[in-house]
Amino acid sequence: MPLALEQLWTGNPDSCHSFLLEIATRSVGTYPVATWFTIMLPYKYCWFYITFMVFLHYDLVFAQFPRQCTTQQALLSGECCPGLFPLQSPDPNDQCGSTLGRGQCAPITIDSHPHGPQYQLDGQDDREQWPIRYFNRACRCNGRFYGYNCGSCKPGWVGDNCDQQSVAVRRNILDLNQEERRRFIEAMDLAKNTIHPDFVVATRHFAEIIDPVQNTTNFENISIYDFFVWTHYYSVSKTFLGQGQGSAGGIDFSHEGPAFITWHRYHLIQLERDIQALLQNPSFALPYWNFAIGGNQCDICTDDLMGARSNFDSTLLSPNSVFSQWRVVCENVEDYESLGTICNNTRGSPIRRNPAGNTARPMVQRLPEPEDVALCLEVGLFDTPPFFSNSSESFRNTVEGHPSGQYDPIVRSLHNLAHLFLNGTGGQTHISPNDPMFVLLHTFTDAVFDEWLRRHNVDSSQYPLENAPIGHNRQYNMVPFWPPVTNNEMFVSAPENLGYAYEVQWPSQTLSITEMITIAVVSALVLVAIIFAGTSCIVSRRRRKNEAFQPLLAESYPRYAEDREENTQAV
Ligand SMILES: O=C(O)c1cc2cc(O)c(O)cc2[nH]1
Ligand SMILES: [Cu+2]
């Protein structure tokens, strides 16, 4: 249990040392010696050391959590178990809807399997073993109840008792009529400009997260859509090594590994559910963009959809599109990586988009082809060692954007190629979701995964249990989602388990070699049988015909033979 930080603020000398003890045990491999040494110092030096340590590096970056869990009380206790009082429960002490039988506060389980060799800084990044560095107790909901306080329903279920099924249908955005297009764009713009009702984001490092002077905590409200952008940024951000030491890569909780599929799946579900709640419409569904159309034209970059190209600046959106008024968050990546600051709700530049405009890189001036999807759907294994961007014969690596077979670091296809084709905000990993095209690009990528699941009928054993890059193991709680949700929970068929389905026509399934051989053999056998049957039919008919004039009759009836002879001569 993370030590209660409250004791520090009460100035209790023992607590400062035990706090450092807590840090020492948590900071495996970071500052154990220095921390242990300082524990021996008189209390009055303790604060200096904590500040010094945090200033030095200790990456205690807070993430995003339910508003009720960002009070001093919650932060101090390590427990995030909000209740349903007063809206859904009459009991002010309710936790997780326990008074209504919806759930209970319980310890969080974390993945303990080894991760791959890509990340070598164990102990330095607080996203490790997510979310145990911040909270080790959260709501565990019963049955079909769901959410950070068990106040909502599992995806696919609605109603006060979560006993009514609801499946949202994700359609090709080009199939939406004008009114449906208008409503979708209006919903996205409303999400961009409505404060998230439940979640806030941290704006300071650990040492300053509680402002003792103002007696407040440093978290900020953020809009529903900007929260969607922020979670993607947080999952790809590098490990801050401390002032003057910059940041280290080799860590990405949502790309270049099996979690690419499951992480982005939950990312979309979270946005779709947030907009369903915003509109009070459980059947609202995110549409998709089939980007596997080849050529160099963005067929949905029109003003009645995702925005045409501006006539004034070919890298900006037309002023006729509402998306031209959107402003980007999380774009100060140099600051984040050098100063150790973190993205907040501050908005900056307009969306930049210049489809097929990257003349320096001809390969990304064309969209993926339909057969790229057809071939991708035929790859037999979900992922293959080393479960990274150089995995071959891996469905996940193929759909993510590295063609199956021999890895070539400069070749891009499918999802990655679609990002780079946008050639602007949508092609930079830390800010790409700022361009709403990101949503449609990823719903299509998710649709391909759902079709692959259906065709290959796999179970979770195909998802790697260990040795995937950090954050990508089967049982890992995906960073930074809350309530904790594992990759494994997203490795299921969407219509039956997650409350949405795709309306899509897939390229006809090309037959496998064995299937073709089988069909050829069977058809040859059928042909032989037909010929044989035909021949024997002809033969037997001839035989019957001949038998009708056989000597047998003549023998038994000699008169008959004479008549026949006479008749023949007469003709
Ligand atoms: O260069 C790539 O392959 C590339 C860029 C990019 C941006 C993005 O937001 C992604 O999610 C993936 C990606 N890949
Ligand atoms: Cu992406």
Coordinates of C-alpha atoms and ligand atoms in Angstrom, one line a residue:
M1 CA 0.0 0.0 0.0
P2 CA 1.6 3.3 -1.0
L3 CA 2.4 5.1 2.2
A4 CA -0.1 7.8 3.1
L5 CA 1.4 11.0 1.9
E6 CA -0.7 12.8 4.4
Q7 CA 1.7 11.9 7.1
L8 CA 4.4 14.0 5.4
W9 CA 2.3 17.0 5.4
T10 CA 1.5 16.6 9.1
G11 CA 5.3 17.0 9.7
N12 CA 5.4 13.7 11.7
P13 CA 9.2 13.0 11.8
D14 CA 8.7 9.2 11.6
S15 CA 6.5 9.5 8.5
C16 CA 9.1 11.2 6.5
H17 CA 11.6 8.4 7.0
S18 CA 8.9 5.7 6.4
F19 CA 7.9 7.6 3.3
L20 CA 11.4 7.4 2.1
L21 CA 11.4 3.7 3.0
E22 CA 8.3 3.4 0.8
I23 CA 10.1 5.2 -2.0
A24 CA 13.2 3.0 -1.5
T25 CA 11.2 -0.2 -1.8
R26 CA 9.4 1.2 -4.8
S27 CA 12.5 2.7 -6.5
V28 CA 14.1 -0.7 -7.2
G29 CA 17.2 0.1 -9.1
T30 CA 16.9 3.8 -9.0
Y31 CA 18.1 5.4 -5.7
P32 CA 18.0 2.7 -3.1
V33 CA 21.4 3.5 -1.6
A34 CA 20.9 7.3 -1.6
T35 CA 17.4 6.8 -0.1
W36 CA 18.4 4.4 2.6
F37 CA 21.3 6.7 3.5
T38 CA 19.0 9.7 3.9
I39 CA 16.6 7.8 6.1
M40 CA 19.3 7.9 8.7
L41 CA 19.4 11.7 8.5
P42 CA 17.5 13.8 11.1
Y43 CA 13.9 14.5 9.9
K44 CA 14.6 18.1 9.1
Y45 CA 16.8 17.0 6.1
C46 CA 14.2 14.6 4.9
W47 CA 12.2 17.1 2.9
F48 CA 15.3 18.4 1.2
Y49 CA 16.1 14.9 0.1
I50 CA 12.6 14.2 -1.2
T51 CA 12.6 17.4 -3.2
F52 CA 16.1 16.7 -4.4
M53 CA 15.3 13.2 -5.4
V54 CA 12.1 14.2 -7.3
F55 CA 14.0 17.2 -8.8
L56 CA 16.8 14.8 -9.9
H57 CA 14.5 12.5 -11.7
Y58 CA 12.3 10.2 -9.8
D59 CA 9.6 10.0 -12.5
L60 CA 6.5 10.1 -10.4
V61 CA 4.4 11.6 -13.1
F62 CA 0.8 11.2 -12.3
A63 CA -1.6 10.2 -15.0
Q64 CA -5.3 10.7 -15.4
F65 CA -7.9 9.4 -12.9
P66 CA -11.5 9.9 -12.0
R67 CA -12.0 13.3 -10.4
Q68 CA -13.0 11.8 -7.1
C69 CA -9.7 10.0 -6.9
T70 CA -7.6 13.1 -7.2
T71 CA -8.5 14.5 -3.8
Q72 CA -5.7 14.6 -1.2
Q73 CA -7.6 11.9 0.7
A74 CA -7.7 9.5 -2.2
L75 CA -4.1 10.2 -3.3
L76 CA -2.9 9.6 0.2
S77 CA -4.7 6.3 0.6
G78 CA -3.7 4.5 -2.6
E79 CA -7.4 3.6 -3.1
C80 CA -9.6 4.7 -5.9
C81 CA -13.0 3.3 -5.0
P82 CA -15.6 6.1 -5.6
G83 CA -19.2 5.4 -4.6
L84 CA -22.6 6.1 -6.2
F85 CA -23.9 8.6 -3.7
P86 CA -26.0 10.6 -4.1
L87 CA -27.2 9.9 -7.7
Q88 CA -27.5 6.2 -7.5
S89 CA -27.1 5.3 -3.9
P90 CA -28.6 6.9 -0.7
D91 CA -25.5 5.9 1.4
P92 CA -22.8 8.5 1.6
N93 CA -20.3 5.8 2.5
D94 CA -21.1 3.8 -0.6
Q95 CA -18.0 2.4 -2.4
C96 CA -18.3 1.0 -6.0
G97 CA -22.1 0.7 -5.6
S98 CA -21.6 -1.9 -2.9
T99 CA -24.8 -0.8 -1.2
L100 CA -26.6 -1.8 -4.4
G101 CA -24.6 -5.0 -5.0
R102 CA -22.9 -3.5 -8.0
G103 CA -19.3 -4.0 -6.9
Q104 CA -16.7 -3.7 -4.2
C105 CA -13.3 -2.1 -3.5
A106 CA -10.6 -4.7 -4.1
P107 CA -6.9 -5.0 -4.6
I108 CA -5.7 -4.4 -8.2
T109 CA -3.9 -7.4 -9.9
I110 CA -1.0 -6.6 -12.1
D111 CA 1.0 -8.5 -14.7
S112 CA 4.1 -10.2 -13.2
H113 CA 5.4 -11.8 -16.4
P114 CA 8.7 -10.7 -17.9
H115 CA 8.7 -8.2 -20.7
G116 CA 10.8 -8.0 -23.8
P117 CA 14.3 -6.5 -24.1
Q118 CA 13.3 -3.2 -25.7
Y119 CA 12.9 -1.4 -22.3
Q120 CA 16.0 -1.5 -20.0
L121 CA 15.2 1.1 -17.4
D122 CA 13.0 -1.0 -15.0
G123 CA 12.2 1.1 -11.9
Q124 CA 12.4 4.5 -13.6
D125 CA 9.0 4.8 -15.2
D126 CA 5.8 4.9 -13.2
R127 CA 3.8 3.3 -15.9
E128 CA 5.5 0.1 -15.1
Q129 CA 3.1 -2.5 -13.5
W130 CA 0.3 0.0 -14.2
P131 CA -1.4 1.3 -12.1
I132 CA 0.2 0.0 -8.9
R133 CA 2.5 3.0 -8.5
Y134 CA -0.5 5.2 -7.9
F135 CA -3.3 3.1 -6.6
N136 CA -3.4 -0.5 -5.5
R137 CA -7.2 -0.8 -4.8
A138 CA -10.0 -0.1 -7.3
C139 CA -13.6 -1.0 -7.9
R140 CA -14.2 -4.6 -8.9
C141 CA -17.7 -4.7 -10.5
N142 CA -20.1 -7.6 -10.3
G143 CA -21.8 -9.2 -13.4
R144 CA -22.5 -6.7 -16.2
F145 CA -21.9 -3.6 -14.0
Y146 CA -18.8 -1.6 -15.1
G147 CA -16.9 1.6 -14.6
Y148 CA -14.6 3.4 -12.2
N149 CA -17.4 3.3 -9.6
C150 CA -19.5 0.4 -11.1
G151 CA -22.1 3.0 -12.0
S152 CA -22.3 2.0 -15.7
C153 CA -22.6 -1.2 -17.7
K154 CA -20.2 -3.4 -19.5
P155 CA -19.9 -2.6 -23.2
G156 CA -22.9 -4.0 -25.0
W157 CA -25.3 -3.7 -22.0
V158 CA -27.7 -0.9 -21.0
G159 CA -30.5 -0.2 -18.5
D160 CA -30.6 0.4 -14.7
N161 CA -29.7 -3.2 -14.1
C162 CA -27.5 -3.6 -17.2
D163 CA -29.8 -6.3 -18.5
Q164 CA -30.6 -5.0 -22.0
Q165 CA -28.3 -5.7 -24.9
S166 CA -27.2 -2.9 -27.1
V167 CA -25.0 -3.3 -30.2
A168 CA -23.8 -0.2 -32.0
V169 CA -23.1 -0.6 -35.7
R170 CA -20.0 1.0 -37.0
R171 CA -20.6 1.9 -40.7
N172 CA -18.4 3.1 -43.6
I173 CA -18.5 6.8 -43.3
L174 CA -19.2 7.1 -47.0
D175 CA -22.4 5.2 -46.5
L176 CA -23.8 7.8 -44.1
N177 CA -26.4 10.1 -45.7
Q178 CA -26.0 13.9 -45.4
E179 CA -28.0 14.1 -42.1
E180 CA -26.1 11.2 -40.6
R181 CA -22.8 12.9 -41.6
R182 CA -23.9 16.2 -40.1
R183 CA -24.8 14.5 -36.8
F184 CA -21.5 12.6 -36.6
I185 CA -19.5 15.8 -37.2
E186 CA -21.7 17.7 -34.7
A187 CA -21.1 14.9 -32.1
M188 CA -17.3 15.0 -32.5
D189 CA -17.3 18.8 -32.2
L190 CA -19.4 18.6 -29.1
A191 CA -16.9 16.1 -27.6
K192 CA -14.1 18.4 -28.5
N193 CA -15.8 21.3 -26.6
T194 CA -17.3 19.5 -23.6
I195 CA -15.4 19.0 -20.3
H196 CA -15.0 15.3 -19.5
P197 CA -17.6 14.6 -16.7
D198 CA -15.5 12.0 -14.9
F199 CA -11.7 12.3 -15.7
V200 CA -9.1 14.9 -15.1
V201 CA -5.4 15.0 -16.0
A202 CA -2.4 15.7 -13.8
T203 CA -0.5 18.9 -14.6
R204 CA 2.5 18.5 -12.2
H205 CA 5.0 16.0 -11.1
F206 CA 4.5 14.0 -7.9
A207 CA 6.3 16.4 -5.6
E208 CA 4.0 19.2 -6.5
I209 CA 0.8 17.3 -7.1
I210 CA -0.5 18.5 -3.8
D211 CA -0.3 22.2 -3.3
P212 CA 0.1 22.6 0.4
V213 CA -0.4 26.4 0.2
Q214 CA -3.6 26.3 -1.7
N215 CA -4.5 23.0 -0.1
T216 CA -5.5 21.6 -3.5
T217 CA -4.2 19.0 -6.0
N218 CA -2.8 19.9 -9.4
F219 CA -5.1 18.3 -11.8
E220 CA -7.0 19.9 -14.7
N221 CA -10.2 19.4 -16.5
I222 CA -10.0 18.4 -20.1
S223 CA -12.5 18.0 -22.9
I224 CA -13.8 14.6 -23.8
Y225 CA -12.0 14.5 -27.2
D226 CA -8.8 16.1 -25.8
F227 CA -8.8 13.4 -23.1
F228 CA -8.8 10.8 -26.0
V229 CA -5.7 12.6 -27.4
W230 CA -4.1 12.8 -24.0
T231 CA -4.3 9.1 -23.3
H232 CA -2.7 8.3 -26.6
Y233 CA 0.1 10.8 -25.9
Y234 CA 0.7 9.4 -22.4
S235 CA 1.0 5.9 -23.8
V236 CA 3.7 6.8 -26.3
S237 CA 5.6 9.3 -24.2
K238 CA 9.3 8.5 -23.4
T239 CA 10.7 7.9 -19.9
F240 CA 11.8 11.2 -18.4
L241 CA 15.4 10.7 -17.0
G242 CA 15.5 13.9 -14.9
Q243 CA 16.4 17.5 -15.4
G244 CA 19.2 17.9 -18.0
Q245 CA 19.1 14.2 -18.7
G246 CA 16.4 14.2 -21.3
S247 CA 14.2 11.2 -22.0
A248 CA 14.7 7.6 -23.1
G249 CA 12.8 5.7 -25.8
G250 CA 12.4 2.0 -26.1
I251 CA 9.0 2.2 -24.5
D252 CA 5.5 2.5 -26.2
F253 CA 2.5 1.1 -24.5
S254 CA 0.3 1.2 -27.6
H255 CA 2.4 0.6 -30.7
E256 CA 5.0 -1.9 -32.0
G257 CA 3.6 -4.9 -30.2
P258 CA 0.5 -7.0 -29.7
A259 CA -1.1 -4.3 -27.6
F260 CA -1.3 -2.1 -30.7
I261 CA -4.5 -3.9 -31.5
T262 CA -6.0 -4.2 -28.0
W263 CA -4.9 -0.8 -26.8
H264 CA -6.4 1.1 -29.7
R265 CA -9.6 -1.1 -29.5
Y266 CA -10.2 0.1 -25.9
H267 CA -9.2 3.7 -26.8
L268 CA -12.0 3.8 -29.4
I269 CA -14.5 2.1 -27.0
Q270 CA -13.8 4.7 -24.4
L271 CA -14.4 7.6 -26.9
E272 CA -17.5 5.9 -28.3
R273 CA -19.0 5.4 -24.8
D274 CA -18.1 8.9 -23.7
I275 CA -20.0 10.3 -26.8
Q276 CA -22.9 7.9 -26.2
A277 CA -23.2 9.3 -22.7
L278 CA -22.8 12.8 -23.9
L279 CA -25.6 12.4 -26.4
Q280 CA -27.6 10.1 -24.1
N281 CA -27.7 7.7 -27.2
P282 CA -26.4 4.2 -26.6
S283 CA -26.6 3.4 -30.3
F284 CA -24.2 6.1 -31.3
A285 CA -21.4 4.4 -33.2
L286 CA -18.1 5.6 -34.6
P287 CA -17.9 5.2 -38.4
Y288 CA -14.8 3.9 -40.2
W289 CA -12.7 5.0 -43.2
N290 CA -11.8 2.2 -45.6
F291 CA -8.3 3.6 -46.4
A292 CA -7.3 0.5 -48.5
I293 CA -8.4 2.1 -51.7
G294 CA -5.0 2.7 -53.3
G295 CA -4.3 5.9 -55.2
N296 CA -3.4 9.3 -53.9
Q297 CA -6.8 10.8 -53.1
C298 CA -8.3 11.1 -49.7
D299 CA -11.9 10.3 -50.5
I300 CA -13.3 11.5 -47.2
C301 CA -11.4 14.8 -47.1
T302 CA -14.4 16.8 -48.0
D303 CA -16.2 19.6 -46.2
D304 CA -19.2 17.4 -45.5
L305 CA -16.9 14.9 -43.9
M306 CA -13.4 15.3 -42.4
G307 CA -12.6 18.6 -44.1
A308 CA -11.3 19.5 -47.5
R309 CA -7.9 21.0 -48.2
S310 CA -7.7 24.8 -47.6
N311 CA -7.4 26.9 -50.7
F312 CA -5.2 29.3 -48.8
D313 CA -2.7 26.9 -47.3
S314 CA -2.5 23.3 -48.7
T315 CA -1.5 22.0 -45.3
L316 CA -4.5 23.4 -43.5
L317 CA -8.2 22.4 -43.5
S318 CA -10.8 24.3 -45.4
P319 CA -12.5 27.0 -43.2
N320 CA -15.8 25.4 -44.3
S321 CA -15.0 22.5 -42.1
V322 CA -15.6 22.7 -38.3
F323 CA -12.4 20.8 -37.8
S324 CA -10.4 23.8 -39.1
Q325 CA -11.3 25.5 -35.8
W326 CA -10.0 22.6 -33.7
R327 CA -6.7 23.3 -32.0
V328 CA -4.0 20.7 -31.1
V329 CA -3.1 19.6 -27.6
C330 CA 0.1 17.7 -26.4
E331 CA 2.3 19.3 -29.1
N332 CA 5.1 20.6 -26.9
V333 CA 6.9 17.2 -27.0
E334 CA 10.4 18.9 -26.7
D335 CA 9.4 20.4 -23.4
Y336 CA 7.9 17.2 -22.1
E337 CA 11.1 15.3 -23.0
S338 CA 13.7 17.8 -21.8
L339 CA 11.9 19.7 -18.9
G340 CA 9.9 16.8 -17.7
T341 CA 6.6 18.7 -18.0
I342 CA 3.6 16.8 -19.2
C343 CA 0.8 17.5 -21.7
N344 CA -2.1 19.5 -20.2
N345 CA -5.3 20.9 -21.7
T346 CA -3.5 23.9 -23.3
R347 CA -4.4 24.1 -27.0
G348 CA -2.0 25.4 -29.7
S349 CA -1.8 25.0 -33.5
P350 CA -4.5 24.1 -36.0
I351 CA -4.6 20.6 -37.5
R352 CA -2.1 20.2 -40.3
R353 CA -3.1 17.7 -43.0
N354 CA -1.7 17.4 -46.5
P355 CA -2.7 14.0 -47.9
A356 CA -0.2 12.5 -50.4
G357 CA 1.8 15.7 -50.0
N358 CA 5.0 14.2 -48.7
T359 CA 7.0 14.5 -52.0
A360 CA 10.2 13.6 -50.1
R361 CA 8.8 10.1 -49.4
P362 CA 7.0 8.9 -52.6
M363 CA 6.0 5.6 -50.8
V364 CA 3.7 7.5 -48.5
Q365 CA 2.0 9.4 -51.3
R366 CA -0.3 6.4 -52.0
L367 CA -2.8 4.7 -49.8
P368 CA -2.7 0.9 -49.1
E369 CA -4.4 -1.3 -51.7
P370 CA -7.4 -3.6 -51.2
E371 CA -5.3 -6.7 -51.7
D372 CA -3.1 -5.5 -48.8
V373 CA -6.1 -6.1 -46.5
A374 CA -6.9 -9.5 -48.3
L375 CA -3.4 -10.7 -47.7
C376 CA -3.3 -9.4 -44.2
L377 CA -6.5 -11.4 -43.3
E378 CA -4.7 -14.6 -44.5
V379 CA -1.8 -14.3 -42.1
G380 CA -2.2 -17.3 -39.7
L381 CA -0.7 -16.2 -36.4
F382 CA -1.8 -13.2 -34.4
D383 CA 1.8 -12.3 -33.4
T384 CA 5.2 -13.9 -33.5
P385 CA 8.4 -13.4 -31.5
P386 CA 9.9 -10.9 -30.8
F387 CA 6.4 -9.4 -30.8
F388 CA 7.8 -6.2 -32.1
S389 CA 7.9 -4.1 -35.2
N390 CA 10.3 -6.6 -36.9
S391 CA 8.0 -9.6 -36.3
S392 CA 7.4 -11.6 -39.5
E393 CA 4.3 -13.6 -40.4
S394 CA 2.5 -11.7 -37.7
F395 CA -1.1 -10.5 -38.4
R396 CA -0.6 -7.7 -35.8
N397 CA 2.7 -6.4 -37.4
T398 CA 1.2 -6.7 -40.9
V399 CA -2.0 -4.7 -40.0
E400 CA 0.0 -2.2 -37.9
G401 CA 2.1 -1.4 -41.0
H402 CA 5.0 -3.7 -41.7
P403 CA 4.2 -6.1 -44.6
S404 CA 4.2 -9.8 -43.6
G405 CA 7.5 -11.6 -44.3
Q406 CA 10.9 -10.0 -44.2
Y407 CA 10.9 -6.8 -42.1
D408 CA 12.1 -3.6 -44.0
P409 CA 12.4 -0.6 -41.7
I410 CA 11.6 1.9 -44.5
V411 CA 8.5 0.1 -45.9
R412 CA 5.1 1.0 -44.5
S413 CA 1.7 -0.4 -45.3
L414 CA -1.8 -0.5 -44.0
H415 CA -2.2 1.4 -40.7
N416 CA 1.2 3.1 -40.5
L417 CA 1.0 4.0 -44.2
A418 CA -2.5 5.6 -43.7
H419 CA -1.1 7.7 -40.9
L420 CA 1.9 8.9 -43.0
F421 CA -0.3 9.5 -46.0
L422 CA -2.1 12.2 -44.0
N423 CA 1.3 14.0 -43.9
G424 CA 0.7 16.3 -40.9
T425 CA -0.7 16.2 -37.4
G426 CA -2.1 12.7 -38.1
G427 CA 1.3 11.3 -38.9
Q428 CA 3.1 12.2 -35.7
T429 CA 2.6 9.6 -33.0
H430 CA 2.5 11.9 -30.0
I431 CA -0.3 14.2 -31.5
S432 CA -2.0 12.1 -34.2
P433 CA -5.4 11.7 -32.5
N434 CA -5.8 15.5 -32.7
D435 CA -6.8 14.9 -36.4
P436 CA -10.2 13.3 -36.2
M437 CA -9.2 11.1 -39.2
F438 CA -7.3 9.1 -36.5
V439 CA -10.7 7.8 -35.2
L440 CA -11.8 6.5 -38.6
L441 CA -8.4 5.1 -39.5
H442 CA -8.4 3.1 -36.3
T443 CA -12.0 1.9 -36.5
F444 CA -11.1 0.4 -39.9
T445 CA -8.0 -1.1 -38.5
D446 CA -10.1 -2.6 -35.7
A447 CA -12.6 -3.9 -38.2
V448 CA -9.8 -5.8 -40.0
F449 CA -8.8 -7.3 -36.6
D450 CA -12.4 -8.3 -35.9
E451 CA -12.7 -10.0 -39.3
W452 CA -9.3 -11.8 -38.7
L453 CA -10.6 -13.1 -35.4
R454 CA -13.8 -14.4 -37.0
R455 CA -11.9 -16.1 -39.8
H456 CA -9.2 -17.7 -37.7
N457 CA -11.3 -18.5 -34.7
V458 CA -8.5 -18.1 -32.2
D459 CA -8.6 -18.0 -28.4
S460 CA -6.5 -15.9 -26.0
S461 CA -3.7 -18.5 -26.1
Q462 CA -2.5 -16.8 -29.3
Y463 CA -1.9 -13.5 -27.4
P464 CA 1.6 -13.6 -25.9
L465 CA 1.6 -14.1 -22.1
E466 CA 5.2 -12.9 -21.6
N467 CA 8.3 -11.4 -23.3
A468 CA 6.3 -8.9 -25.3
P469 CA 7.5 -5.3 -25.1
I470 CA 6.6 -3.6 -21.7
G471 CA 2.9 -3.1 -21.5
H472 CA 2.1 -5.6 -24.3
N473 CA 1.8 -8.9 -22.3
R474 CA -1.6 -10.6 -22.2
Q475 CA -2.4 -9.7 -18.5
Y476 CA -0.9 -6.2 -18.5
N477 CA -3.3 -3.4 -17.5
M478 CA -3.3 -1.1 -20.5
V479 CA -1.6 2.3 -19.8
P480 CA -3.2 4.7 -18.8
F481 CA -6.8 3.4 -18.9
W482 CA -9.0 3.4 -15.8
P483 CA -10.6 1.3 -14.4
P484 CA -7.7 -1.1 -15.0
V485 CA -8.3 -3.2 -18.2
T486 CA -6.0 -5.9 -19.6
N487 CA -5.0 -6.6 -23.2
N488 CA -6.7 -10.0 -22.8
E489 CA -10.1 -8.4 -22.2
M490 CA -10.0 -6.8 -25.6
F491 CA -8.8 -9.9 -27.4
V492 CA -12.4 -11.0 -28.1
S493 CA -14.9 -10.8 -30.9
A494 CA -16.6 -7.4 -30.7
P495 CA -20.2 -8.1 -31.6
E496 CA -20.5 -10.9 -29.0
N497 CA -18.5 -9.3 -26.2
L498 CA -18.0 -5.5 -26.7
G499 CA -21.3 -4.1 -27.8
Y500 CA -20.4 -3.1 -31.4
A501 CA -20.2 -4.6 -34.8
Y502 CA -19.0 -3.5 -38.3
E503 CA -21.1 -3.2 -41.4
V504 CA -18.5 -4.1 -44.0
Q505 CA -18.0 -6.1 -47.2
W506 CA -14.6 -8.0 -47.1
P507 CA -12.7 -9.1 -50.2
S508 CA -13.7 -12.7 -50.9
Q509 CA -11.7 -15.0 -48.9
T510 CA -9.0 -16.5 -51.2
L511 CA -8.8 -20.2 -50.8
S512 CA -5.8 -21.8 -49.3
I513 CA -3.7 -24.2 -51.3
T514 CA -5.1 -27.2 -49.5
E515 CA -8.6 -25.9 -50.1
M516 CA -7.9 -25.5 -53.8
I517 CA -6.4 -29.0 -54.1
T518 CA -9.3 -30.5 -52.2
I519 CA -11.8 -28.8 -54.5
A520 CA -9.8 -29.9 -57.6
V521 CA -9.7 -33.5 -56.5
V522 CA -13.3 -33.6 -55.5
S523 CA -14.4 -32.0 -58.7
A524 CA -12.3 -34.5 -60.7
L525 CA -13.9 -37.4 -58.8
V526 CA -17.3 -36.0 -59.4
L527 CA -16.5 -35.6 -63.1
V528 CA -15.3 -39.2 -63.4
A529 CA -18.4 -40.4 -61.6
I530 CA -20.6 -38.4 -64.0
I531 CA -18.7 -39.8 -67.0
F532 CA -18.8 -43.3 -65.6
A533 CA -22.5 -43.0 -64.8
G534 CA -23.2 -41.6 -68.3
T535 CA -21.2 -44.3 -70.1
S536 CA -22.8 -47.1 -68.1
C537 CA -26.2 -45.6 -68.8
I538 CA -25.5 -45.6 -72.5
V539 CA -24.1 -49.1 -72.5
S540 CA -26.9 -50.5 -70.5
R541 CA -29.4 -48.8 -72.8
R542 CA -27.7 -50.3 -75.9
R543 CA -27.7 -53.6 -74.2
R544 CA -31.3 -53.4 -73.4
K545 CA -32.0 -52.4 -77.0
N546 CA -30.0 -55.3 -78.4
E547 CA -31.6 -57.7 -76.0
A548 CA -35.0 -56.7 -77.4
F549 CA -33.9 -58.5 -80.7
Q550 CA -31.7 -61.1 -79.3
P551 CA -31.7 -64.8 -80.7
L552 CA -33.0 -65.8 -77.4
L553 CA -36.4 -64.8 -78.7
A554 CA -35.7 -66.5 -82.0
E555 CA -34.6 -69.6 -80.2
S556 CA -37.7 -69.8 -78.1
Y557 CA -39.9 -68.6 -80.9
P558 CA -38.4 -69.9 -84.4
R559 CA -41.5 -68.6 -86.2
Y560 CA -40.6 -65.1 -85.0
A561 CA -37.1 -65.3 -86.5
E562 CA -38.6 -66.3 -89.9
D563 CA -41.1 -63.5 -89.8
R564 CA -38.4 -61.1 -89.0
E565 CA -36.3 -62.3 -91.9
E566 CA -39.2 -61.9 -94.3
N567 CA -40.1 -58.4 -92.9
T568 CA -36.5 -57.2 -93.3
Q569 CA -36.4 -58.4 -97.0
A570 CA -39.8 -56.8 -97.7
V571 CA -38.5 -53.3 -96.5
Ligands
LIG1 O1 6.2 6.2 -39.2 C1 5.3 5.4 -38.9 O2 5.2 4.2 -39.2 C2 4.2 5.9 -38.0 C3 3.7 7.2 -37.7 C4 2.6 7.0 -36.9 C5 1.8 7.9 -36.2 C6 0.8 7.4 -35.4 O3 -0.1 8.2 -34.7 C7 0.7 6.1 -35.2 O4 -0.3 5.6 -34.3 C8 1.5 5.2 -35.8 C9 2.5 5.7 -36.7 N1 3.4 5.0 -37.4
CU2 CU -2.2 4.8 -34.8

